[in-house]
mmCIF file of C-alpha atoms (C1' of nucleotides) in Angstrom:
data_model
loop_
_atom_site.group_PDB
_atom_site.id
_atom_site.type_symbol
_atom_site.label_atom_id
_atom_site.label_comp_id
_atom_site.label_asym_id
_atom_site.label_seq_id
_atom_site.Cartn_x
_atom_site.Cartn_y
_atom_site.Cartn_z
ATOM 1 C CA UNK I 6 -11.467 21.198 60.001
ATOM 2 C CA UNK I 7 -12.171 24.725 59.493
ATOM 3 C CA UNK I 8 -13.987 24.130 56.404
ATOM 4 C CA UNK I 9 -16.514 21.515 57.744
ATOM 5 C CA UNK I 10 -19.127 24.590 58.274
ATOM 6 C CA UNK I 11 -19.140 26.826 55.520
ATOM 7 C CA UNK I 12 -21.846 25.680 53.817
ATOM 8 C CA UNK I 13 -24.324 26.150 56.772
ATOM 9 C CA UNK I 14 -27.363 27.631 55.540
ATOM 10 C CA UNK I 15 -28.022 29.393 58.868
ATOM 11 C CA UNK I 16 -31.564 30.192 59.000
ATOM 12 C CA UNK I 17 -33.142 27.075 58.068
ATOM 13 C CA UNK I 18 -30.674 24.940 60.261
ATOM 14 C CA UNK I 19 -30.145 22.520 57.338
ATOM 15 C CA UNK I 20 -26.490 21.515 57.081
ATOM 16 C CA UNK I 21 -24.854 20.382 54.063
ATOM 17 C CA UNK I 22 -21.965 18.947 55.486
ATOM 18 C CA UNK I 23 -18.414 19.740 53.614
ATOM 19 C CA UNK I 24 -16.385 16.354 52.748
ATOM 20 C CA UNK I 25 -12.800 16.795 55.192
ATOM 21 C CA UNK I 26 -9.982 14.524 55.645
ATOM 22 C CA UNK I 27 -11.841 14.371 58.886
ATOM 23 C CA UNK I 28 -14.914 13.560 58.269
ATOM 24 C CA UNK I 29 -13.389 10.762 55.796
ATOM 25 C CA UNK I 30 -11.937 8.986 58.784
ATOM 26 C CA UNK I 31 -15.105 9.184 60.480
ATOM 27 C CA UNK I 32 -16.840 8.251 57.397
ATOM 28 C CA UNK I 33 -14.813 5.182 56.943
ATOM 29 C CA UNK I 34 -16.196 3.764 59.938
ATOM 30 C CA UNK I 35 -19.764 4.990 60.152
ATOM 31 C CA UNK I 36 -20.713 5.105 56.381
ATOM 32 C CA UNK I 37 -18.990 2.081 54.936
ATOM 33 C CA UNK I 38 -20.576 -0.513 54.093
ATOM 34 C CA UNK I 39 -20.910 -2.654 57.000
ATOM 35 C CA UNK I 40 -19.254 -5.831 56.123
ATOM 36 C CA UNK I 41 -16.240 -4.391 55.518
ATOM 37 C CA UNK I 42 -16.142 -1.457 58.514
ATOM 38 C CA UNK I 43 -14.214 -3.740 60.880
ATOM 39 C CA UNK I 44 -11.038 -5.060 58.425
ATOM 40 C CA UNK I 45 -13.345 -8.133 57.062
ATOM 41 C CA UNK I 46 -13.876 -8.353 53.473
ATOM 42 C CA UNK I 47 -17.592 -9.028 52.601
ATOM 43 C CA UNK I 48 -17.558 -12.499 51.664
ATOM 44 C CA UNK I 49 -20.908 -13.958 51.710
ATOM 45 C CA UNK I 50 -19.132 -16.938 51.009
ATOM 46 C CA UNK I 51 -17.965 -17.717 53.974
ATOM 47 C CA UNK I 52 -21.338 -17.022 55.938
ATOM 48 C CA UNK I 53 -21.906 -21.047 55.784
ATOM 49 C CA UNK I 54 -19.027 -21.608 57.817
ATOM 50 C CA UNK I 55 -20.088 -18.823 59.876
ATOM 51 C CA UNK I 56 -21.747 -20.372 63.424
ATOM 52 C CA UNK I 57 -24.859 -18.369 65.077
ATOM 53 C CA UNK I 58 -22.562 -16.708 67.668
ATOM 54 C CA UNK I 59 -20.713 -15.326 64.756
ATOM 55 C CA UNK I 60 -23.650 -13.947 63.439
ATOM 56 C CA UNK I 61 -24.789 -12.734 66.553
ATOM 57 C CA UNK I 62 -21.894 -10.767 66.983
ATOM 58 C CA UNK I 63 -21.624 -9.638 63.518
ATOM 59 C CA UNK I 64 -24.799 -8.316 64.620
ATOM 60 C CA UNK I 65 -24.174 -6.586 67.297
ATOM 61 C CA UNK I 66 -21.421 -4.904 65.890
ATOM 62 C CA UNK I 67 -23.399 -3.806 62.880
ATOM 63 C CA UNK I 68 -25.542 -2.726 65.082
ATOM 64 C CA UNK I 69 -22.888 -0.628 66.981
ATOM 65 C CA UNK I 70 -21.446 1.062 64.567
ATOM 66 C CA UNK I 71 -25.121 2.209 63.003
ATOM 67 C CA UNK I 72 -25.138 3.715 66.671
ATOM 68 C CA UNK I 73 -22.002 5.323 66.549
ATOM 69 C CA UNK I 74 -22.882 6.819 63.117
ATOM 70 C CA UNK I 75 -26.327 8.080 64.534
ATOM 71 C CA UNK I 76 -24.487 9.323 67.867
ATOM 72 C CA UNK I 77 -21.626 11.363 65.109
ATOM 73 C CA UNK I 78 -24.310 12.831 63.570
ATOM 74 C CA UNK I 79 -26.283 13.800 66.208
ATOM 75 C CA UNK I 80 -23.258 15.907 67.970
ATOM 76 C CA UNK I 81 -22.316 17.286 64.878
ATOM 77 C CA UNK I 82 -25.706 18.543 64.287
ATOM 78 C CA UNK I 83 -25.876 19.740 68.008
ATOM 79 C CA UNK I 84 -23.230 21.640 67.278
ATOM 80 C CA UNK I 85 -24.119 23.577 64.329
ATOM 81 C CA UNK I 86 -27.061 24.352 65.740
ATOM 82 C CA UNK I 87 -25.292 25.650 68.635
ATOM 83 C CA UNK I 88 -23.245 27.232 66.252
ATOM 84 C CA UNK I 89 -25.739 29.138 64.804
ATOM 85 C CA UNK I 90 -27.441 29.773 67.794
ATOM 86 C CA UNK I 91 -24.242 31.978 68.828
ATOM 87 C CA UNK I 92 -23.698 33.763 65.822
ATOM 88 C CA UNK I 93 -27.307 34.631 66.534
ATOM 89 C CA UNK I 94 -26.710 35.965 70.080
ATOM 90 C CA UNK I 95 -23.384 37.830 69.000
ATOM 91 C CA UNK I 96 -25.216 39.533 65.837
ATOM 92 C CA UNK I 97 -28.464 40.552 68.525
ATOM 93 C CA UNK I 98 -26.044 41.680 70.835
ATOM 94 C CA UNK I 99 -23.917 43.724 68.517
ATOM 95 C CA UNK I 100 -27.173 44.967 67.029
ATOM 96 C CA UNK I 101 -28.134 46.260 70.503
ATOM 97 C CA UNK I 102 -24.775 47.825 70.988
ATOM 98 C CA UNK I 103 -25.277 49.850 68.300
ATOM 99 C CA UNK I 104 -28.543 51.072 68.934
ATOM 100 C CA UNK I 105 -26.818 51.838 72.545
ATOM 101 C CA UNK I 106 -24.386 53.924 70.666
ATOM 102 C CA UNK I 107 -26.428 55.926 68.839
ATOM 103 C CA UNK I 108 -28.971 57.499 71.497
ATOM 104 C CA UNK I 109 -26.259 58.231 73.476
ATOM 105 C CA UNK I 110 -25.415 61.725 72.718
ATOM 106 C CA UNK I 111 -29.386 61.853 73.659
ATOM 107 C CA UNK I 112 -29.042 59.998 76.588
ATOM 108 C CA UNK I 113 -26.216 62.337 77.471
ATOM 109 C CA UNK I 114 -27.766 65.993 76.631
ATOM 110 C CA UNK I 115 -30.883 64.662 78.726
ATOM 111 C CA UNK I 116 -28.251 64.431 81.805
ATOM 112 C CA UNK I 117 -26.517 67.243 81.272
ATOM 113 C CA UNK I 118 -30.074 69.128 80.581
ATOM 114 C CA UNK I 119 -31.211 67.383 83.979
ATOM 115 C CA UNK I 120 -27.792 68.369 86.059
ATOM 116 C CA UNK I 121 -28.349 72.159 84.342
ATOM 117 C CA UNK I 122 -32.241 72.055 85.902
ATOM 118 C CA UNK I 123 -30.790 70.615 89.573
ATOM 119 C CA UNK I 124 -28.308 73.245 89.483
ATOM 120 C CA UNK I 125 -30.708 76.411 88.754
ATOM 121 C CA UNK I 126 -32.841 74.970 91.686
ATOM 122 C CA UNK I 127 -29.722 74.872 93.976
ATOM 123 C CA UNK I 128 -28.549 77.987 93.178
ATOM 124 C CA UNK I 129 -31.781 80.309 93.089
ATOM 125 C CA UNK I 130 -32.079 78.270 96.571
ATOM 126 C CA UNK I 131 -28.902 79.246 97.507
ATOM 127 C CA UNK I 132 -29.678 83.079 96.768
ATOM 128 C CA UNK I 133 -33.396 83.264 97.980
ATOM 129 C CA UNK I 134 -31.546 81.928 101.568
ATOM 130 C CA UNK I 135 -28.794 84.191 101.334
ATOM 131 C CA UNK I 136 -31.032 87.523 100.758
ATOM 132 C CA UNK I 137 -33.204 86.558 103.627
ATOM 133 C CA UNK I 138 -30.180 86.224 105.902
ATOM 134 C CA UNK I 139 -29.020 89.352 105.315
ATOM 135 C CA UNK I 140 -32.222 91.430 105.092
ATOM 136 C CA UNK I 141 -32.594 90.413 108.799
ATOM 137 C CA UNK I 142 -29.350 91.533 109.793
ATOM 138 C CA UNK I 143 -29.388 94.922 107.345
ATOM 139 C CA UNK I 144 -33.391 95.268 105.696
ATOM 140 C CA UNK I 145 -33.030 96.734 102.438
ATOM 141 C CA UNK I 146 -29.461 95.554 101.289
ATOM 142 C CA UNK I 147 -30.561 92.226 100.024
ATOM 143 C CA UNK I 148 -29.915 93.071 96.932
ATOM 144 C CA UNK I 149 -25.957 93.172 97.670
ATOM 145 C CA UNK I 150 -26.590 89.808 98.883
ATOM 146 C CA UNK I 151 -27.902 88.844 94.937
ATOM 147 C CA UNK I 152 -24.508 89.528 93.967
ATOM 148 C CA UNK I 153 -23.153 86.377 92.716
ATOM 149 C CA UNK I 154 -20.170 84.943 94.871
ATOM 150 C CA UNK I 155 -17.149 85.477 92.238
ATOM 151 C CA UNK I 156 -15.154 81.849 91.619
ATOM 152 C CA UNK I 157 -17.197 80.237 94.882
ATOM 153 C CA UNK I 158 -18.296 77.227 92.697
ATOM 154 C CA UNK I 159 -18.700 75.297 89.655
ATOM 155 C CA UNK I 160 -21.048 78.043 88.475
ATOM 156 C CA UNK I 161 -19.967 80.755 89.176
ATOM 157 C CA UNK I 162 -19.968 80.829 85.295
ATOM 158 C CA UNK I 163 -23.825 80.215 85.424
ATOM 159 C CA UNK I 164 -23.810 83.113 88.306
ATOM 160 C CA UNK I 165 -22.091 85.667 86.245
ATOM 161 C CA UNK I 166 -23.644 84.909 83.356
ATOM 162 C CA UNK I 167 -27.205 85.230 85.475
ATOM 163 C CA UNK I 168 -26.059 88.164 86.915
ATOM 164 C CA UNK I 169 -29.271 90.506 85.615
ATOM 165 C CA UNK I 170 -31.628 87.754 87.437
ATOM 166 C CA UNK I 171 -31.508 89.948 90.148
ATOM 167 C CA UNK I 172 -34.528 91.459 88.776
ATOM 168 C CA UNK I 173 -35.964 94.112 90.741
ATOM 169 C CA UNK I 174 -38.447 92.237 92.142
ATOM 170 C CA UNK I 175 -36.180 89.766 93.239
ATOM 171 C CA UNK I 176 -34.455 92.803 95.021
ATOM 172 C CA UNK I 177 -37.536 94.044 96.881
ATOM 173 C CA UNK I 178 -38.624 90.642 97.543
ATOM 174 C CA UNK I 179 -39.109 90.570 101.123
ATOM 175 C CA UNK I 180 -37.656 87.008 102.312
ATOM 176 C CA UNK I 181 -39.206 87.199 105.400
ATOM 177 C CA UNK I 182 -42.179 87.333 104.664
ATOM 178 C CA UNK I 183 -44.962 84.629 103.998
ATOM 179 C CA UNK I 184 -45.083 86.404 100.426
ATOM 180 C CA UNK I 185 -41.535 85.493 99.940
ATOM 181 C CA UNK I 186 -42.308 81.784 99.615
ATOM 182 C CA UNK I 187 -45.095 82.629 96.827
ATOM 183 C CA UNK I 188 -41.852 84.411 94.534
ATOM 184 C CA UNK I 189 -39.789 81.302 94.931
ATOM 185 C CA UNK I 190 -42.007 80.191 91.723
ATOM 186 C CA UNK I 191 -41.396 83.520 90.267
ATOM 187 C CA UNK I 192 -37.678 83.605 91.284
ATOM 188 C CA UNK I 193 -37.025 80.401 89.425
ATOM 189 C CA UNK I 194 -38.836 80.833 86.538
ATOM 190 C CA UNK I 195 -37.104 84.260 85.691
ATOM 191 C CA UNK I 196 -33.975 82.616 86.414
ATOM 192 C CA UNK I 197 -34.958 79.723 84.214
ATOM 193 C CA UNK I 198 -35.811 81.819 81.610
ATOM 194 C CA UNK I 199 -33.122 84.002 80.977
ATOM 195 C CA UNK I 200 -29.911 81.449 81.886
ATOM 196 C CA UNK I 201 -31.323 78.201 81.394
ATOM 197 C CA UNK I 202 -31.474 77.843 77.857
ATOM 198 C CA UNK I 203 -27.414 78.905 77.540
ATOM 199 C CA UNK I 204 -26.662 76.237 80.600
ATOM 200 C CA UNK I 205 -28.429 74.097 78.347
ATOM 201 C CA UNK I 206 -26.449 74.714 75.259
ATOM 202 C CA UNK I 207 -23.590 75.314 76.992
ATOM 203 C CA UNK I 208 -23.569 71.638 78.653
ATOM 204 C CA UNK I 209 -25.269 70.257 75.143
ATOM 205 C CA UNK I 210 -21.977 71.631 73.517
ATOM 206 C CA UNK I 211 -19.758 69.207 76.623
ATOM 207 C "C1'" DT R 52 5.069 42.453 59.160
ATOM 208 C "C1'" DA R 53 3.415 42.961 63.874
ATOM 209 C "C1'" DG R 54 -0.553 44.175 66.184
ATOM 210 C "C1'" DG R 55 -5.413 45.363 66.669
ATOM 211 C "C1'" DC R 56 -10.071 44.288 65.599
ATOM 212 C "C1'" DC R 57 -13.758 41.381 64.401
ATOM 213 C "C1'" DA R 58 -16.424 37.180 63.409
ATOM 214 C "C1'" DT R 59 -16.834 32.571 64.304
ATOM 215 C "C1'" DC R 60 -16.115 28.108 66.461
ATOM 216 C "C1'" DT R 61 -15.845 25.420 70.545
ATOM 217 C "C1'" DG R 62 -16.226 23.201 75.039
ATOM 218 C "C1'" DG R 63 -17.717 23.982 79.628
ATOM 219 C "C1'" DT R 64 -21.207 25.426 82.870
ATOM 220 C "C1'" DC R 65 -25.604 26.786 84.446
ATOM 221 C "C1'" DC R 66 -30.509 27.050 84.005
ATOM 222 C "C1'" DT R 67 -35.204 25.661 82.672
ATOM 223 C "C1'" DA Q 202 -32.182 17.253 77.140
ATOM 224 C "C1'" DG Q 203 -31.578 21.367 75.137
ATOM 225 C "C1'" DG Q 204 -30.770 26.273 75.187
ATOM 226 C "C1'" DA Q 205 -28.250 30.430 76.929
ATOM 227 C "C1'" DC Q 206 -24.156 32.314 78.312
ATOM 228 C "C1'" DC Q 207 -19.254 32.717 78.698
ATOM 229 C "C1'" DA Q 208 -14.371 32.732 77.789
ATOM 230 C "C1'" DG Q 209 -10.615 31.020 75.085
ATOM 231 C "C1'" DA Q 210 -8.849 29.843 70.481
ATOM 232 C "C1'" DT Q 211 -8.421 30.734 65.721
ATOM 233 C "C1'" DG Q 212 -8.243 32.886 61.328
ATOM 234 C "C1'" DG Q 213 -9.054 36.792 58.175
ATOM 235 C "C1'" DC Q 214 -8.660 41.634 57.281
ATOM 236 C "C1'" DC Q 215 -6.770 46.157 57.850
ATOM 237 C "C1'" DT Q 216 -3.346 49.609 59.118
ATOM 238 C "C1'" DA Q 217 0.810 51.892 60.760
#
DNA sequence: TAGGCCATCTGGTCCT
DNA sequence: AGGACCAGATGGCCTA
């Protein structure tokens, strides 16, 4: 059974059937010679004493079994075809699995490089709100407030390591004021600059 | 040698 | 009707 499709030639979809045991009983039906596919020896012989309804349903038989054959050979080559059509879809799919595979250490320094972006926005957020809180309660001590929190969150590595973004004009930044807003831009870029890059590797290297 | 992995075959089902 | 998709079965190969 196993053997039957070997021989496909799989790109051209023309089988050469392989001769099994179970094709042979098949065959013995569908490819014999007619005459003697139903247990009756061919004997022309006796076609005289044959009568019309005998031939008539010699006929139809013959004509049966030519169907049958046709029908056996039209599954079969359904199925190869199918077959083939399979081993097509499994080879495109593993083919696409593996090009999955390989762009995803890109796919995943790209989110880890996005995450390390979303996180310097949080936290130079985090600080620009914190040093305007507490210049209104004490002017001139934000710059105790730029202090980064020791251990408060997942980066407070990022925060130590970032701990010389409190640049001076960070410091004298006055929060409050409308000028404040224009050193957001400023605030995050010198942040970026200095930390962002060794988030980056750092998370690369995850 | 058992067990895991992989490729292929196969029949059923759904969709066009 | 024929193709795509899916899940189960099967057999070959490799490894601990």
């Amino acid at each position: 059974m196993e053997s039957v499709y070997l021989d496909i030639d799989s790109s051209s979809c023309d089988y050469s059937f392989t001769h099994t045991d179970d094709e042979d009983s098949h065959s013995s039906i569908h490819a014999a010679s007619p005459a003697s596919s139903f247990g009756k020896p061919a004997s022309p012989a006796n076609s005289l004493q044959d009568t019309a309804a005998d031939l008539q349903q010699k006929k139809k038989r013959r004509g049966r079994a030519r169907n049958e054959a046709t029908v056996h050979v039209m599954k079969k080559n359904r199925r190869l075809k199918a077959n083939d059509r399979e081993r097509n879809r499994m080879h495109n799919l593993n083919d696409a699995l593996d090009t999955l595979r390989s762009v995803l250490p890109t796919l995943r320094f790209a989110h880890n490089y996005i995450w390390a972006l979303s996180e310097t926005i949080r936290i130079a957020d985090q600080r620009q709100k914190k040093s305007r809180d507490t210049s209104k309660v004490l002017p001139g001590l934000s710059c105790i407030a730029d202090a980064p929190s020791p251990g408060s969150d997942a980066c407070s590595w990022v925060s130590s390591a970032s701990s010389s973004a409190s640049s001076p004009s960070y410091c004298t930044s006055n929060p409050g004021s409308p000028a404040a807003m224009d050193d957001y831009g400023f605030i995050f870029l010198g942040y970026y600059s200095t930390h962002c890059f060794h988030m980056i590797l750092y998370f690369y290297c995850i």
